[in-house]
Amino acid sequence: MLPIDPTKKLSFNRCIMYGDLVIVYERYDSMKPVKVSENGVLQNRFGVFKHSNWIGKQFGSKVFSSKGGFIYLLAPTPELWTLVLSHRTQILYIADISFVVMYLEIVPGCVVLESGTGSGSLTTSLARAVAPNGHVYTFDFHEQRAASAREDFERTGLSSLVTVGVRDIQGEGFPDEFLGRADSVFLDLPQPWLAIPSVAKMLQQDGVLCAFSPCIEQVQKSCETLKTYFTDIRTFEVLLHTYEVREGNLGSWQDSDGCLGTLKSCKKRHRSTNGLENSSPQTILARRNSEARGHTGYLTFARLKCDM
Amino acid sequence: MSTKSSEEILSANQNPRITWEGCSVLLDINDGDRVLFARLTAGSKVKIGNKNCSLQPLIGCPFGSSFQVEVGEEGPFLSRVVPSTEGNNLGEKMDCQNMEECRDNRTLVDNNTAQSLTSEDIDDMRRKGATGDEIVEALIANSSTFEKKTAFSQEKYRIKKQKKYAPGVLLRRPFARRIVHASLAELQPSHSETSTSIDQLEDACDKESSPASDLVNMEESSNVNLETVSNLAASPKTNKSIKAGEKAPLEAIKSWKENGFSSLIIAAPDLDAWSIVKELVPLLSYSAPFVIYHQYLQPLATCMHNLQTEKMAIDMQISEPWLREYQVLPSRTHPHMQMSSSGGYLLSGIRITAIDQPQPN
Ligand SMILES: C[S@@+](CC[C@H](N)C(=O)[O-])C[C@H]1O[C@@H](n2cnc3c(N)ncnc32)[C@H](O)[C@@H]1O
């Protein structure tokens, strides 16, 4: 997923080979991850696609089924992975993820601690941010989930950047080997306040913590605990509106005879009548999508107090 | 940390979390009122309120330390504030009483006579060498209404007076997030709140800054303070990046042409988005993502429509991120009154190959 190996630096430009992970783009809201294999076949509503036909094509290519249906083969990125991974838990989405990575000041070389791992959605972006010489240590107390996450990081080629541990972080805190070593820590746990004293010990001075919680009562408790060790405590919510775009022809009220508002039917009529009306230009129209994704959770950030 | 990869630090074998002479820092004045860049040299100064203070006392201190302006024999100077165990978060000092606040403000009358200290009194205290904190305490002691205020308003009052009479400076590392906010604050003083689209852009920039990648800044009519950006010795962003106005080495240009860019970020508020996009998107390798920021929706809508009809990109989305900050206090949690609402719009997508005929299977 990442161009860590300097010889493969521009990974997007590589041709597809057996063993590659590709993101198959069917339609705007429909994508899936596929491992390219010798006898592999992908079957979907657009037809039957043989993996062998994909070999040697560039990422970003459009490929056709025998039926004439088509899909696009995309190179995996953390953004796409978050959209296609298998949901074993609630996950973080890209709007929250980018804000977290930014605010935690994660850059190449950082050591980052995370708990719980969940489905590894955030972990994937953390790994890219610390690459090539940093590391993410992520912990979940659910053995099966940790194992699945490990498999995923293997699949996405991130295993050299991520270590998954099984541990009850609320009960035991982070392992002592990380004392004073973490550049930043991220918590997505049901009771983050139980882990905060441990986080304070793990962070380097001036290091930043983020806790994600869906409910304000959790935030309240976390903030109470944070005050003892942290400063600059700030809580945010990231909301995202999306827009749809279409081309339309808006009729003028003067030459409309009762067909106001119905974009398409008006358009036909305009064409068939005189040239004046034809001059009414096509307009690009944008409007907010009605199904906005609302609340995901609150993000509380805090900086370790400097007591040197 | 990024700072570790900076040559400057490697050579000096410095602890990147402690300042050194000659390093670049961000100074956060009065809790975010003003954020500015500085280079810590023996001679550098900062103006806080009407006082010029030397930055000398900041050298050798850990990032994250706080300072206050004090006035001594030789004039104003910055003095390190030793962190108290109480901390400095609003509302911390009211732990026990906050739940059942019994005071209310029914008896408060605002008639400008509440403060019995005059500005002459304060000047006099100053001349006698009172510290900023002592003045704040005196103001509180001489306020007839302070005791009647709710704990929350008391705290607010204290903070307000502290900002005026004992302004503080917080020493920060220069990170992309803070830098952009500092330069944004310079550009549009009325708009210094965080905005998420900017954060997403910065995040994208950070991702591109891994040592193995080239970052090409194609800015021509830059309205960002470039001097500040090039000052950032400790930022990985300057690694290998070609600065605006500088010509890229031929070798690099050749490799870009052959391989294509692996991502594209456009933030040119005054230019027509489509006129840049149609030139730059073709330079991307196939399957590479791009993101275009604009403060208005319409240019992005046009862009998206054109990219769609020309079959240049898929997975396109126009989004408008909103950032809402909350005040979190026991029994007093609510969204901040001032929210940054929309910081603008983002068009994101993925470049695809142009070939569009079914091939024989
Ligand atoms: C909502 S998920 C995290 C999702 C993740 N942020 C993502 O983006 O995919 C929360 C995870 O925390 C784990 N968890 C809950 N309590 C824990 C504890 N005490 N110690 C470690 N992990 C815990 C759960 O098993 C679950 O997988």
Tab-separated table of N, CA and C in Angstrom, chain A residues 4-112:
chain	number	residue	atom	x	y	z
A	4	ILE	N	7.224	2.378	0.348
A	4	ILE	CA	8.320	2.448	1.316
A	4	ILE	C	9.630	2.036	0.664
A	5	ASP	N	9.557	0.998	-0.157
A	5	ASP	CA	10.734	0.504	-0.855
A	5	ASP	C	11.109	1.503	-1.949
A	6	PRO	N	12.313	2.090	-1.850
A	6	PRO	CA	12.667	3.157	-2.790
A	6	PRO	C	12.636	2.706	-4.247
A	7	THR	N	12.857	1.405	-4.502
A	7	THR	CA	12.829	0.953	-5.886
A	7	THR	C	11.406	0.948	-6.427
A	8	LYS	N	10.434	0.861	-5.505
A	8	LYS	CA	9.041	0.862	-5.944
A	8	LYS	C	8.400	2.193	-5.600
A	9	LYS	N	9.218	3.196	-5.470
A	9	LYS	CA	8.808	4.480	-4.955
A	9	LYS	C	7.452	4.954	-5.474
A	10	LEU	N	7.270	4.931	-6.774
A	10	LEU	CA	5.994	5.414	-7.296
A	10	LEU	C	5.088	4.227	-7.568
A	11	SER	N	4.510	3.732	-6.497
A	11	SER	CA	3.798	2.464	-6.594
A	11	SER	C	2.603	2.554	-7.536
A	12	PHE	N	2.032	3.747	-7.687
A	12	PHE	CA	0.860	3.886	-8.551
A	12	PHE	C	1.212	3.552	-9.996
A	13	ASN	N	2.465	3.750	-10.321
A	13	ASN	CA	2.870	3.624	-11.699
A	13	ASN	C	3.218	2.185	-12.087
A	14	ARG	N	3.157	1.287	-11.114
A	14	ARG	CA	3.530	-0.094	-11.381
A	14	ARG	C	2.405	-0.831	-12.089
A	15	CYS	N	2.777	-1.873	-12.841
A	15	CYS	CA	1.740	-2.680	-13.475
A	15	CYS	C	1.283	-3.773	-12.517
A	16	ILE	N	0.056	-4.211	-12.713
A	16	ILE	CA	-0.531	-5.190	-11.805
A	16	ILE	C	0.114	-6.563	-12.005
A	17	MET	N	0.432	-7.201	-10.860
A	17	MET	CA	1.085	-8.520	-10.889
A	17	MET	C	0.280	-9.473	-10.011
A	18	TYR	N	0.549	-10.767	-10.171
A	18	TYR	CA	-0.077	-11.744	-9.279
A	18	TYR	C	0.355	-11.455	-7.858
A	19	GLY	N	-0.558	-11.594	-6.927
A	19	GLY	CA	-0.245	-11.351	-5.527
A	19	GLY	C	-0.578	-9.933	-5.085
A	20	ASP	N	-0.858	-9.055	-6.051
A	20	ASP	CA	-1.188	-7.674	-5.679
A	20	ASP	C	-2.574	-7.577	-5.054
A	21	LEU	N	-2.710	-6.605	-4.166
A	21	LEU	CA	-4.035	-6.260	-3.660
A	21	LEU	C	-4.558	-5.122	-4.530
A	22	VAL	N	-5.714	-5.306	-5.162
A	22	VAL	CA	-6.295	-4.192	-5.913
A	22	VAL	C	-7.657	-3.856	-5.312
A	23	ILE	N	-8.032	-2.626	-5.442
A	23	ILE	CA	-9.374	-2.225	-5.017
A	23	ILE	C	-10.217	-2.161	-6.291
A	24	VAL	N	-11.195	-3.041	-6.369
A	24	VAL	CA	-12.064	-3.072	-7.538
A	24	VAL	C	-13.169	-2.046	-7.346
A	25	TYR	N	-13.214	-1.103	-8.259
A	25	TYR	CA	-14.203	-0.023	-8.185
A	25	TYR	C	-15.321	-0.364	-9.162
A	26	GLU	N	-16.487	-0.673	-8.627
A	26	GLU	CA	-17.617	-1.026	-9.490
A	26	GLU	C	-18.457	0.196	-9.810
A	27	ARG	N	-18.755	0.905	-8.757
A	27	ARG	CA	-19.572	2.108	-8.876
A	27	ARG	C	-19.183	3.027	-7.738
A	28	TYR	N	-19.767	4.203	-7.727
A	28	TYR	CA	-19.385	5.167	-6.713
A	28	TYR	C	-19.392	4.584	-5.302
A	29	ASP	N	-20.458	3.885	-4.952
A	29	ASP	CA	-20.566	3.424	-3.569
A	29	ASP	C	-20.292	1.935	-3.457
A	30	SER	N	-19.628	1.379	-4.452
A	30	SER	CA	-19.426	-0.057	-4.398
A	30	SER	C	-18.012	-0.430	-4.833
A	31	MET	N	-17.222	-0.835	-3.834
A	31	MET	CA	-15.826	-1.206	-4.072
A	31	MET	C	-15.527	-2.428	-3.237
A	32	LYS	N	-14.560	-3.233	-3.698
A	32	LYS	CA	-14.122	-4.343	-2.854
A	32	LYS	C	-12.651	-4.653	-3.086
A	33	PRO	N	-11.988	-5.184	-2.016
A	33	PRO	CA	-10.573	-5.528	-2.159
A	33	PRO	C	-10.433	-6.923	-2.775
A	34	VAL	N	-9.504	-7.082	-3.698
A	34	VAL	CA	-9.293	-8.384	-4.342
A	34	VAL	C	-7.797	-8.665	-4.429
A	35	LYS	N	-7.412	-9.875	-4.055
A	35	LYS	CA	-6.020	-10.298	-4.218
A	35	LYS	C	-5.911	-10.950	-5.592
A	36	VAL	N	-5.027	-10.473	-6.437
A	36	VAL	CA	-4.925	-10.989	-7.804
A	36	VAL	C	-4.233	-12.350	-7.786
A	37	SER	N	-4.935	-13.388	-8.274
A	37	SER	CA	-4.356	-14.733	-8.253
A	37	SER	C	-4.490	-15.387	-9.625
A	38	GLU	N	-3.680	-16.416	-9.847
A	38	GLU	CA	-3.544	-16.971	-11.179
A	38	GLU	C	-4.852	-17.458	-11.793
A	39	ASN	N	-5.646	-18.183	-11.003
A	39	ASN	CA	-6.892	-18.671	-11.585
A	39	ASN	C	-8.088	-17.874	-11.087
A	40	GLY	N	-7.785	-16.713	-10.527
A	40	GLY	CA	-8.825	-15.922	-9.890
A	40	GLY	C	-9.859	-15.400	-10.875
A	41	VAL	N	-11.112	-15.356	-10.394
A	41	VAL	CA	-12.198	-14.838	-11.209
A	41	VAL	C	-13.044	-13.949	-10.323
A	42	LEU	N	-13.408	-12.797	-10.832
A	42	LEU	CA	-14.311	-11.929	-10.082
A	42	LEU	C	-15.647	-11.903	-10.810
A	43	GLN	N	-16.692	-12.216	-10.074
A	43	GLN	CA	-18.011	-12.216	-10.692
A	43	GLN	C	-18.889	-11.204	-9.969
A	44	ASN	N	-19.485	-10.301	-10.715
A	44	ASN	CA	-20.415	-9.357	-10.096
A	44	ASN	C	-21.511	-9.018	-11.098
A	45	ARG	N	-22.320	-8.054	-10.785
A	45	ARG	CA	-23.457	-7.777	-11.675
A	45	ARG	C	-23.017	-7.254	-13.034
A	46	PHE	N	-21.743	-6.911	-13.175
A	46	PHE	CA	-21.275	-6.394	-14.460
A	46	PHE	C	-20.646	-7.492	-15.323
A	47	GLY	N	-20.625	-8.704	-14.817
A	47	GLY	CA	-20.115	-9.810	-15.601
A	47	GLY	C	-19.036	-10.603	-14.894
A	48	VAL	N	-18.274	-11.360	-15.683
A	48	VAL	CA	-17.216	-12.215	-15.145
A	48	VAL	C	-15.875	-11.646	-15.581
A	49	PHE	N	-15.004	-11.441	-14.616
A	49	PHE	CA	-13.693	-10.843	-14.898
A	49	PHE	C	-12.608	-11.822	-14.506
A	50	LYS	N	-11.738	-12.174	-15.453
A	50	LYS	CA	-10.620	-13.072	-15.134
A	50	LYS	C	-9.430	-12.253	-14.667
A	51	HIS	N	-8.869	-12.609	-13.524
A	51	HIS	CA	-7.700	-11.887	-13.001
A	51	HIS	C	-6.567	-11.879	-14.033
A	52	SER	N	-6.441	-12.974	-14.780
A	52	SER	CA	-5.302	-13.087	-15.697
A	52	SER	C	-5.317	-11.960	-16.741
A	53	ASN	N	-6.501	-11.432	-17.029
A	53	ASN	CA	-6.572	-10.321	-17.984
A	53	ASN	C	-6.062	-8.991	-17.403
A	54	TRP	N	-5.875	-8.976	-16.083
A	54	TRP	CA	-5.469	-7.722	-15.442
A	54	TRP	C	-3.950	-7.568	-15.409
A	55	ILE	N	-3.250	-8.692	-15.567
A	55	ILE	CA	-1.793	-8.678	-15.403
A	55	ILE	C	-1.156	-7.751	-16.441
A	56	GLY	N	-0.234	-6.931	-15.988
A	56	GLY	CA	0.478	-6.038	-16.896
A	56	GLY	C	-0.256	-4.732	-17.149
A	57	LYS	N	-1.504	-4.625	-16.662
A	57	LYS	CA	-2.214	-3.347	-16.814
A	57	LYS	C	-1.772	-2.397	-15.704
A	58	GLN	N	-1.894	-1.117	-15.982
A	58	GLN	CA	-1.554	-0.145	-14.943
A	58	GLN	C	-2.697	-0.041	-13.930
A	59	PHE	N	-2.350	0.273	-12.698
A	59	PHE	CA	-3.400	0.631	-11.742
A	59	PHE	C	-4.152	1.823	-12.320
A	60	GLY	N	-5.455	1.861	-12.074
A	60	GLY	CA	-6.249	2.938	-12.644
A	60	GLY	C	-6.876	2.549	-13.973
A	61	SER	N	-6.625	1.302	-14.442
A	61	SER	CA	-7.170	0.867	-15.728
A	61	SER	C	-8.629	0.457	-15.596
A	62	LYS	N	-9.317	0.595	-16.731
A	62	LYS	CA	-10.693	0.131	-16.833
A	62	LYS	C	-10.619	-1.232	-17.503
A	63	VAL	N	-11.249	-2.238	-16.932
A	63	VAL	CA	-11.246	-3.561	-17.579
A	63	VAL	C	-12.681	-4.019	-17.811
A	64	PHE	N	-12.858	-4.795	-18.881
A	64	PHE	CA	-14.205	-5.177	-19.316
A	64	PHE	C	-14.464	-6.661	-19.103
A	65	SER	N	-15.711	-7.004	-18.870
A	65	SER	CA	-16.106	-8.411	-18.782
A	65	SER	C	-16.515	-8.861	-20.179
A	66	SER	N	-16.728	-10.175	-20.322
A	66	SER	CA	-17.154	-10.684	-21.628
A	66	SER	C	-18.485	-10.052	-22.026
A	67	LYS	N	-19.290	-9.700	-21.026
A	67	LYS	CA	-20.586	-9.053	-21.279
A	67	LYS	C	-20.451	-7.603	-21.735
A	68	GLY	N	-19.256	-7.050	-21.578
A	68	GLY	CA	-19.072	-5.640	-21.904
A	68	GLY	C	-19.187	-4.719	-20.698
A	69	GLY	N	-19.506	-5.293	-19.544
A	69	GLY	CA	-19.527	-4.500	-18.314
A	69	GLY	C	-18.103	-4.139	-17.925
A	70	PHE	N	-17.937	-3.098	-17.117
A	70	PHE	CA	-16.563	-2.721	-16.771
A	70	PHE	C	-16.415	-2.350	-15.306
A	71	ILE	N	-15.159	-2.448	-14.869
A	71	ILE	CA	-14.774	-2.015	-13.525
A	71	ILE	C	-13.421	-1.304	-13.651
A	72	TYR	N	-13.025	-0.613	-12.588
A	72	TYR	CA	-11.696	-0.005	-12.543
A	72	TYR	C	-10.864	-0.724	-11.495
A	73	LEU	N	-9.563	-0.863	-11.782
A	73	LEU	CA	-8.658	-1.498	-10.830
A	73	LEU	C	-7.783	-0.429	-10.192
A	74	LEU	N	-7.992	-0.200	-8.907
A	74	LEU	CA	-7.273	0.891	-8.239
A	74	LEU	C	-6.198	0.363	-7.293
A	75	ALA	N	-5.149	1.155	-7.134
A	75	ALA	CA	-4.114	0.826	-6.157
A	75	ALA	C	-4.668	1.112	-4.765
A	76	PRO	N	-4.388	0.237	-3.802
A	76	PRO	CA	-4.927	0.463	-2.457
A	76	PRO	C	-4.271	1.659	-1.770
A	77	THR	N	-5.059	2.439	-1.074
A	77	THR	CA	-4.558	3.518	-0.221
A	77	THR	C	-5.299	3.388	1.112
A	78	PRO	N	-4.799	3.996	2.175
A	78	PRO	CA	-5.536	3.938	3.444
A	78	PRO	C	-6.967	4.480	3.305
A	79	GLU	N	-7.163	5.506	2.473
A	79	GLU	CA	-8.510	6.068	2.289
A	79	GLU	C	-9.446	5.021	1.703
A	80	LEU	N	-8.976	4.326	0.669
A	80	LEU	CA	-9.822	3.303	0.052
A	80	LEU	C	-10.011	2.121	0.997
A	81	TRP	N	-8.942	1.777	1.707
A	81	TRP	CA	-9.027	0.625	2.610
A	81	TRP	C	-10.120	0.836	3.662
A	82	THR	N	-10.197	2.049	4.196
A	82	THR	CA	-11.218	2.365	5.184
A	82	THR	C	-12.631	2.134	4.620
A	83	LEU	N	-12.780	2.283	3.312
A	83	LEU	CA	-14.093	2.095	2.698
A	83	LEU	C	-14.400	0.633	2.389
A	84	VAL	N	-13.361	-0.215	2.294
A	84	VAL	CA	-13.616	-1.583	1.852
A	84	VAL	C	-13.332	-2.645	2.925
A	85	LEU	N	-12.705	-2.267	4.040
A	85	LEU	CA	-12.305	-3.281	5.020
A	85	LEU	C	-13.541	-3.960	5.603
A	86	SER	N	-13.333	-5.140	6.198
A	86	SER	CA	-14.486	-5.805	6.797
A	86	SER	C	-14.700	-5.254	8.204
A	87	HIS	N	-15.914	-4.816	8.430
A	87	HIS	CA	-16.258	-4.169	9.699
A	87	HIS	C	-16.411	-5.208	10.793
A	88	ARG	N	-15.410	-5.323	11.644
A	88	ARG	CA	-15.540	-6.205	12.787
A	88	ARG	C	-15.983	-5.399	14.004
A	89	THR	N	-15.872	-4.079	13.894
A	89	THR	CA	-16.295	-3.160	14.970
A	89	THR	C	-16.781	-1.881	14.287
A	90	GLN	N	-17.208	-0.920	15.084
A	90	GLN	CA	-17.385	0.436	14.559
A	90	GLN	C	-16.003	0.925	14.126
A	91	ILE	N	-15.943	1.724	13.104
A	91	ILE	CA	-14.624	2.205	12.679
A	91	ILE	C	-14.593	3.736	12.573
A	92	LEU	N	-13.394	4.256	12.481
A	92	LEU	CA	-13.238	5.684	12.225
A	92	LEU	C	-13.215	5.924	10.718
A	93	TYR	N	-13.842	7.002	10.280
A	93	TYR	CA	-13.863	7.349	8.864
A	93	TYR	C	-12.889	8.488	8.589
A	94	ILE	N	-12.767	8.792	7.297
A	94	ILE	CA	-11.639	9.595	6.859
A	94	ILE	C	-11.655	11.037	7.406
A	95	ALA	N	-12.835	11.611	7.612
A	95	ALA	CA	-12.872	12.984	8.127
A	95	ALA	C	-12.274	13.042	9.537
A	96	ASP	N	-12.700	12.104	10.397
A	96	ASP	CA	-12.131	12.045	11.743
A	96	ASP	C	-10.654	11.670	11.679
A	97	ILE	N	-10.339	10.700	10.812
A	97	ILE	CA	-8.958	10.209	10.735
A	97	ILE	C	-7.987	11.332	10.369
A	98	SER	N	-8.341	12.134	9.345
A	98	SER	CA	-7.366	13.169	8.960
A	98	SER	C	-7.191	14.194	10.059
A	99	PHE	N	-8.287	14.508	10.747
A	99	PHE	CA	-8.160	15.467	11.836
A	99	PHE	C	-7.269	14.907	12.952
A	100	VAL	N	-7.442	13.643	13.259
A	100	VAL	CA	-6.653	13.006	14.320
A	100	VAL	C	-5.164	12.978	13.953
A	101	VAL	N	-4.854	12.548	12.733
A	101	VAL	CA	-3.449	12.425	12.328
A	101	VAL	C	-2.768	13.793	12.367
A	102	MET	N	-3.519	14.798	11.930
A	102	MET	CA	-3.000	16.159	11.926
A	102	MET	C	-2.761	16.667	13.339
A	103	TYR	N	-3.789	16.533	14.165
A	103	TYR	CA	-3.739	17.116	15.502
A	103	TYR	C	-2.712	16.395	16.381
A	104	LEU	N	-2.543	15.100	16.150
A	104	LEU	CA	-1.558	14.352	16.925
A	104	LEU	C	-0.146	14.597	16.404
A	105	GLU	N	-0.049	15.380	15.331
A	105	GLU	CA	1.268	15.776	14.816
A	105	GLU	C	2.098	14.560	14.448
A	106	ILE	N	1.460	13.588	13.837
A	106	ILE	CA	2.155	12.355	13.476
A	106	ILE	C	2.850	12.537	12.134
A	107	VAL	N	4.137	12.352	12.142
A	107	VAL	CA	4.959	12.517	10.945
A	107	VAL	C	5.924	11.328	10.861
A	108	PRO	N	6.615	11.172	9.728
A	108	PRO	CA	7.511	10.032	9.580
A	108	PRO	C	8.469	9.899	10.753
A	109	GLY	N	8.583	8.686	11.277
A	109	GLY	CA	9.507	8.447	12.376
A	109	GLY	C	8.861	8.380	13.745
A	110	CYS	N	7.595	8.778	13.861
A	110	CYS	CA	6.922	8.790	15.164
A	110	CYS	C	6.675	7.388	15.700
A	111	VAL	N	6.636	7.308	17.040
A	111	VAL	CA	6.170	6.099	17.712
A	111	VAL	C	4.776	6.403	18.251
A	112	VAL	N	3.790	5.638	17.790
A	112	VAL	CA	2.403	5.901	18.168
A	112	VAL	C	1.812	4.684	18.868
